[in-house]
Amino acid sequence: MTRTPLRAALVVPALAIGLSACQSPSPDPTTSAGAASSTVSSAGAASGKTSGAVYVTGAKAGDDPCARVVSAIGYLGLSLLPAGQEEAQHWDGDVRGRFGYLRGTLEMYGPHLPASASAAVATIDGVAETLSRADTAGSRRPDLLRRYRKASAAVLTACGRS
């Protein structure tokens, strides 16, 4: 007689629930409460209404764009070595995935950041696209990471964070 381990018995129903959730239609973000607009704090006002695809889990059209982007920058920062140690940075799937997450956040919220952040957002997007790929040469990564750090600092400043 073959026994099914408890772990496998728990994984199958969880997988079925997850797959059924992926197949259900997503709610229309334009009908949710608070979807009309969002105001950027202290750095000026920007229309926070986003439209189109949702790239960030749990994102809502009325979310503060600066809060979302600053959060994604901080989330990535948890996996990065401190400034000055770019040559020693490990480029595993965690780090590359967090650069990808930042790109999705910028795709959704970047256009709604203060205008002073637009050049930095474009820089971050290009650099993050390259750094999120596994086939990027290791010799290019440290300089790209330094460019990312400068651009992300500019976004934080534009959003009134430091």
Coordinates of C-alpha atoms in Angstrom, one line a residue:
M1 CA 0.0 0.0 0.0
T2 CA 1.3 3.4 -1.0
R3 CA 0.9 6.3 1.5
T4 CA 0.4 9.8 0.4
P5 CA 2.5 12.2 2.5
L6 CA 0.5 14.9 4.3
R7 CA 2.4 17.6 2.5
A8 CA 1.3 16.3 -0.9
A9 CA -2.2 15.9 0.3
L10 CA -2.2 19.6 1.4
V11 CA -0.5 20.9 -1.8
V12 CA -3.1 19.4 -4.2
P13 CA -6.1 21.3 -2.9
A14 CA -4.1 24.5 -2.5
L15 CA -2.9 24.2 -6.1
A16 CA -6.5 23.7 -7.3
I17 CA -7.7 26.7 -5.4
G18 CA -4.9 28.9 -6.8
L19 CA -5.6 27.8 -10.3
S20 CA -9.3 28.5 -10.0
A21 CA -8.5 32.0 -8.7
C22 CA -6.3 32.6 -11.7
Q23 CA -9.2 31.8 -14.0
S24 CA -11.8 34.0 -12.4
P25 CA -12.3 37.4 -13.9
S26 CA -10.5 40.3 -12.2
P27 CA -12.7 43.2 -10.9
D28 CA -12.8 46.3 -13.1
P29 CA -10.5 48.8 -11.4
T30 CA -12.6 51.7 -12.7
T31 CA -15.5 50.6 -10.6
S32 CA -13.7 50.3 -7.3
A33 CA -14.1 52.9 -4.6
G34 CA -11.4 55.5 -4.6
A35 CA -10.5 54.8 -8.2
A36 CA -11.1 58.4 -9.3
S37 CA -7.7 59.7 -8.4
S38 CA -4.8 59.8 -6.0
T39 CA -2.7 62.6 -4.8
V40 CA 1.0 62.4 -4.4
S41 CA 2.1 63.6 -1.0
S42 CA 4.4 66.6 -0.6
A43 CA 6.1 66.4 -4.0
G44 CA 3.2 67.9 -5.9
A45 CA 0.0 66.5 -7.3
A46 CA -0.3 63.8 -9.9
S47 CA -3.2 61.9 -11.3
G48 CA -3.0 58.5 -9.6
K49 CA -5.5 56.9 -11.8
T50 CA -4.0 53.9 -13.6
S51 CA -5.6 52.1 -16.4
G52 CA -4.8 49.0 -18.4
A53 CA -3.2 45.8 -17.1
V54 CA -2.4 45.3 -13.4
Y55 CA 1.2 44.4 -13.0
V56 CA 1.4 44.4 -9.2
T57 CA -0.5 42.0 -6.9
G58 CA -3.0 43.8 -4.8
A59 CA -2.6 47.0 -6.7
K60 CA -5.6 49.3 -7.0
A61 CA -6.2 52.2 -9.4
G62 CA -6.4 54.7 -6.5
D63 CA -3.1 53.7 -4.9
D64 CA -0.6 56.5 -4.3
P65 CA 2.0 56.1 -7.1
C66 CA 4.8 57.4 -5.0
A67 CA 4.0 55.0 -2.2
R68 CA 3.9 52.0 -4.5
V69 CA 7.1 52.9 -6.3
V70 CA 9.0 53.7 -3.1
S71 CA 7.8 50.4 -1.6
A72 CA 9.1 48.5 -4.7
I73 CA 12.4 50.3 -4.4
G74 CA 12.6 49.3 -0.8
Y75 CA 11.6 45.7 -1.5
L76 CA 14.5 45.4 -4.0
G77 CA 16.9 47.1 -1.6
L78 CA 16.4 44.3 0.9
S79 CA 18.2 42.0 -1.5
L80 CA 21.0 44.4 -2.5
L81 CA 24.3 44.7 -0.8
P82 CA 25.1 48.2 0.5
A83 CA 26.4 50.9 -1.9
G84 CA 30.1 50.4 -2.6
Q85 CA 29.8 46.6 -2.7
E86 CA 28.3 46.4 -6.2
E87 CA 31.2 44.1 -7.3
A88 CA 30.3 41.5 -4.7
Q89 CA 26.5 41.5 -5.4
H90 CA 25.0 38.1 -6.0
W91 CA 22.6 37.9 -9.0
D92 CA 20.4 35.0 -8.1
G93 CA 16.7 34.7 -9.0
D94 CA 15.6 36.6 -6.0
V95 CA 17.5 39.8 -7.0
R96 CA 16.6 39.4 -10.7
G97 CA 12.9 38.8 -9.7
R98 CA 12.8 41.9 -7.6
F99 CA 14.1 44.0 -10.5
G100 CA 11.3 42.5 -12.5
Y101 CA 8.8 43.4 -9.8
L102 CA 10.1 47.0 -9.8
R103 CA 9.6 47.1 -13.6
G104 CA 6.0 46.0 -13.3
T105 CA 5.4 48.6 -10.6
L106 CA 6.9 51.3 -12.8
E107 CA 4.9 50.2 -15.7
M108 CA 1.7 50.7 -13.7
Y109 CA 2.6 53.7 -11.6
G110 CA 5.6 55.4 -13.2
P111 CA 3.6 57.7 -15.5
H112 CA 1.7 59.1 -12.5
L113 CA 4.8 60.1 -10.5
P114 CA 5.9 63.7 -10.4
A115 CA 7.3 65.0 -13.7
S116 CA 10.7 65.5 -12.1
A117 CA 11.0 61.7 -11.8
S118 CA 10.4 60.9 -15.4
A119 CA 14.0 60.7 -16.5
A120 CA 15.0 58.6 -13.5
V121 CA 12.0 56.3 -14.1
A122 CA 13.1 55.7 -17.7
T123 CA 16.7 55.0 -16.5
I124 CA 15.5 52.5 -13.8
D125 CA 13.2 50.7 -16.3
G126 CA 16.1 50.2 -18.8
V127 CA 18.6 49.2 -16.2
A128 CA 16.1 46.9 -14.4
E129 CA 15.2 45.2 -17.7
T130 CA 18.8 44.3 -18.2
L131 CA 19.5 43.3 -14.6
S132 CA 16.4 41.1 -14.4
R133 CA 17.7 38.9 -17.2
A134 CA 19.8 35.8 -16.3
D135 CA 21.9 36.2 -19.4
T136 CA 23.3 39.6 -18.6
A137 CA 27.1 39.5 -18.4
G138 CA 28.4 39.7 -14.9
S139 CA 30.9 42.3 -15.9
R140 CA 28.1 44.7 -16.8
R141 CA 26.1 44.3 -13.6
P142 CA 28.1 46.5 -11.1
D143 CA 28.0 49.6 -13.3
L144 CA 24.3 49.1 -14.1
L145 CA 23.6 48.7 -10.3
R146 CA 25.4 52.0 -9.7
R147 CA 23.2 53.7 -12.4
Y148 CA 20.1 52.1 -10.7
R149 CA 21.1 53.5 -7.3
K150 CA 21.5 57.1 -8.7
A151 CA 18.2 56.9 -10.5
S152 CA 16.3 55.3 -7.6
A153 CA 17.6 58.1 -5.3
A154 CA 16.2 60.7 -7.8
V155 CA 12.8 59.0 -7.7
L156 CA 12.8 58.9 -3.9
T157 CA 13.7 62.6 -3.8
A158 CA 10.9 63.5 -6.3
C159 CA 8.5 61.6 -4.1
G160 CA 9.6 63.5 -1.0
R161 CA 11.4 60.5 0.5
S162 CA 15.1 60.1 1.1

